[in-house]
Amino acid sequence: MNSKIIKTIFLSLKLALVFAVLPLYAQVDKSPTNPGGTTTYTNVLGPRIADPWMIKMGDFYYLTGTAAPGDQAIDWTPIWKSRDMINWSGPFKAYRGTEPHYWASDAYHYRGKYHLVVTCGNSKDANKHYKFLEASSPEGPYTLVRKETNIKRLDPGIFVDTDGKSYLLSDEFTAPLSDDWTTVGTWKNTAYGEGVREGPFVIKHNNRYNVFRAWNKSPNGKKGYEMMMGYSNSIMGNYTLFPEIIYDGTHRPGHGGYTLSPDGTQMWLTGHFWDAENTSWDYRWLMIDYWGGFKTDGDPYAIAESFTENPVPSRTVINGNVATNGKPVNASDYSGDNTPAKAADSDDSTMWIPANETLPKWLEVDLSGELKIKAIETTFKTSGVYTYVVEGSYDRYGWTTIVDQSSNTNSATTYVDAVSDKDSWYRYIRITITSIPTLGSAGIKEFKIINNNDDQFIGYGDPIIIQAESFDTSSGGLNTESTTDVSGGINISNTNAGEWAQYNNITVDETGIYDIEFRVASKDHDNNWKLYDGDTLIASESVGNTNGWQYWQSVIAFDVSLSEGQHNLKLEFEDNGCNFNWIKIYKVNRMTGILSIGENKVKKKTIKMTPNPARDTVRFDVEVEGLEVYSINGKLVIKENDVNRFDTSNLKGLHIVKGITNDGFRFCEKLIVR
């Protein structure tokens, strides 16, 4: 009896679907069956919840809706949590209030915060209102930001269009919503058909707005609670009713939503199972069903609730147990042709060798997905006693130690270390060599990550690759040369301050959060550059002296918001003497499926912390408005405001320093404390 999340941007164009204009009164076809593997599930699933909406935030799916016991005096909002859409933990109480009747919350990520929007009060309550809640984590706890009394009926949902404008939807109405979500404009009736219509969510493509609602009076005369769809060329209507049921069933599944499978290739609808033998609305549970989405001609497929065994949502499978071969690799530095990639090429005759023997030195692998890890196998350049730590991270910000050999006294060439937590998932794995007490050399022939189970991998797909020399327009005068980087080819060479290169019609398949990796080399001094999307600055990065024109390093701009469609990217060089080989744009999983259109563009900057390694005090070269320091297991150990230095006398080992400068630039740096 409530709402669902309105997500225009959650669709992945990795799907083999074409979202085209819907013709009037086309005959609907049944959805194709899920072409999944042998692992199966059976509806209904564990969570006892009504009006379920499921979204993927970071590494997990989160489920919210109406808590049991249904229409009773519910005074709290639930959150359930899962990695695979099948096995759930919860419910967690995301928010608890004083009024009764809390109906299905909608969840969003907007301008750096997590939001829930909840109906409070039933349809006959003169004091009914919407609550806008906010948290710094998708699991909460959520705090009340404001109450909205300018409402129409129940079931609020927020839709942010591709132009960044926000709208508030209810059962049958739509109104403009201010960018800061504090002011509701004039409501307009945007309903289609007759009867009770509620719980809307929107899928937009090719400027066609498809609004899905639960409905108690479908065209074939049924009076259940099926999911129907209307479509329009404007979010404010008028809408035409599509004449067939989209999600049908005798157990009233209609008030639900949609999400993507873990590998992003399948669409799934969520609904609730209502126990028809019990007349109370208290008895509702989660069910999910595979949905083919839209046919190539633009018509939606239809599905019916299923209670037989069906393949689980699809995920990427690793064939073999060594996950590093060919994956993106970065390092503290390297010497000559002994690049980081040579520690992950399944070839013991090649290796990564650091630029010098000054420790610590680190090597980091991006698995391009998430993996449960069983062991780490490291083959060093020569036999000796090595002390090192291996860390895992979901997002490169918070790191967890999974192998601790900081007190090792055993001499070897190859070390095989069981990880301390075989049930956690990681995308980034980093080894830091801290000392070599006896004979040995800080180089690695092979760094292998052995996964826990061959089928436990969630992949993110291939990056967008832009070869630096393949620009469409430029300032003129750009030099190029052959590169000795591991990928070969041509690079832009010896840039001059003020030069630029532009790359037009770069296709982004899905609105969301991306990491942008720049492959650069610099001789003699630091170099800075900026990347623009049209007129909008999306990345501002720098690299230090890499010790040579062909001594390549990767610099990564984190958390860049990009919208679906064509982009013209302009790379501006701010200094003389830099080489550029390529740019890679990765869809990241930290906020997959979360609303990101309309977020403020994040400005980033490399700052200087001295000394590093540190002992008692670290100083910044800029004024820092907000500072957070995390241990390698992700624990927050320092949090300060308005500083230009901080005390490290109580710290030891590797830490992550995050913050924002007074002029609005965000930074994330590694710090070693002796």
PDB file of C-alpha atoms in Angstrom, residues 104 156 170 234 285 297-298 317 347-348 350 362 471 529-530 543 565 602 610 645:
ATOM      1  CA  ALA A 104       7.286   1.787   2.456  1.00  0.00           C
ATOM      2  CA  PRO A 156       6.097   9.205  -2.212  1.00  0.00           C
ATOM      3  CA  SER A 170       2.745   9.910  -5.105  1.00  0.00           C
ATOM      4  CA  SER A 234       6.789  14.215 -20.290  1.00  0.00           C
ATOM      5  CA  TRP A 285       6.932 -11.761   2.068  1.00  0.00           C
ATOM      6  CA  ASP A 297      10.745  -2.960 -30.630  1.00  0.00           C
ATOM      7  CA  GLY A 298      10.226  -1.220 -27.295  1.00  0.00           C
ATOM      8  CA  VAL A 317      32.318 -16.868 -12.828  1.00  0.00           C
ATOM      9  CA  ASP A 347      55.294 -15.389 -16.151  1.00  0.00           C
ATOM     10  CA  ASP A 348      58.046 -16.012 -13.583  1.00  0.00           C
ATOM     11  CA  THR A 350      59.359 -11.177 -15.691  1.00  0.00           C
ATOM     12  CA  TRP A 362      53.638  -1.386  -2.451  1.00  0.00           C
ATOM     13  CA  PHE A 471      42.144  12.951 -29.990  1.00  0.00           C
ATOM     14  CA  TRP A 529      46.272  18.279 -15.554  1.00  0.00           C
ATOM     15  CA  LYS A 530      42.492  18.694 -15.646  1.00  0.00           C
ATOM     16  CA  VAL A 543      51.787  13.070 -10.736  1.00  0.00           C
ATOM     17  CA  GLY A 565      24.996   9.167 -23.228  1.00  0.00           C
ATOM     18  CA  VAL A 602      33.507  16.343  -6.736  1.00  0.00           C
ATOM     19  CA  THR A 610      55.162  15.844   5.429  1.00  0.00           C
ATOM     20  CA  ARG A 645      48.652  19.412  10.975  1.00  0.00           C
TER      21      ARG A 645
END
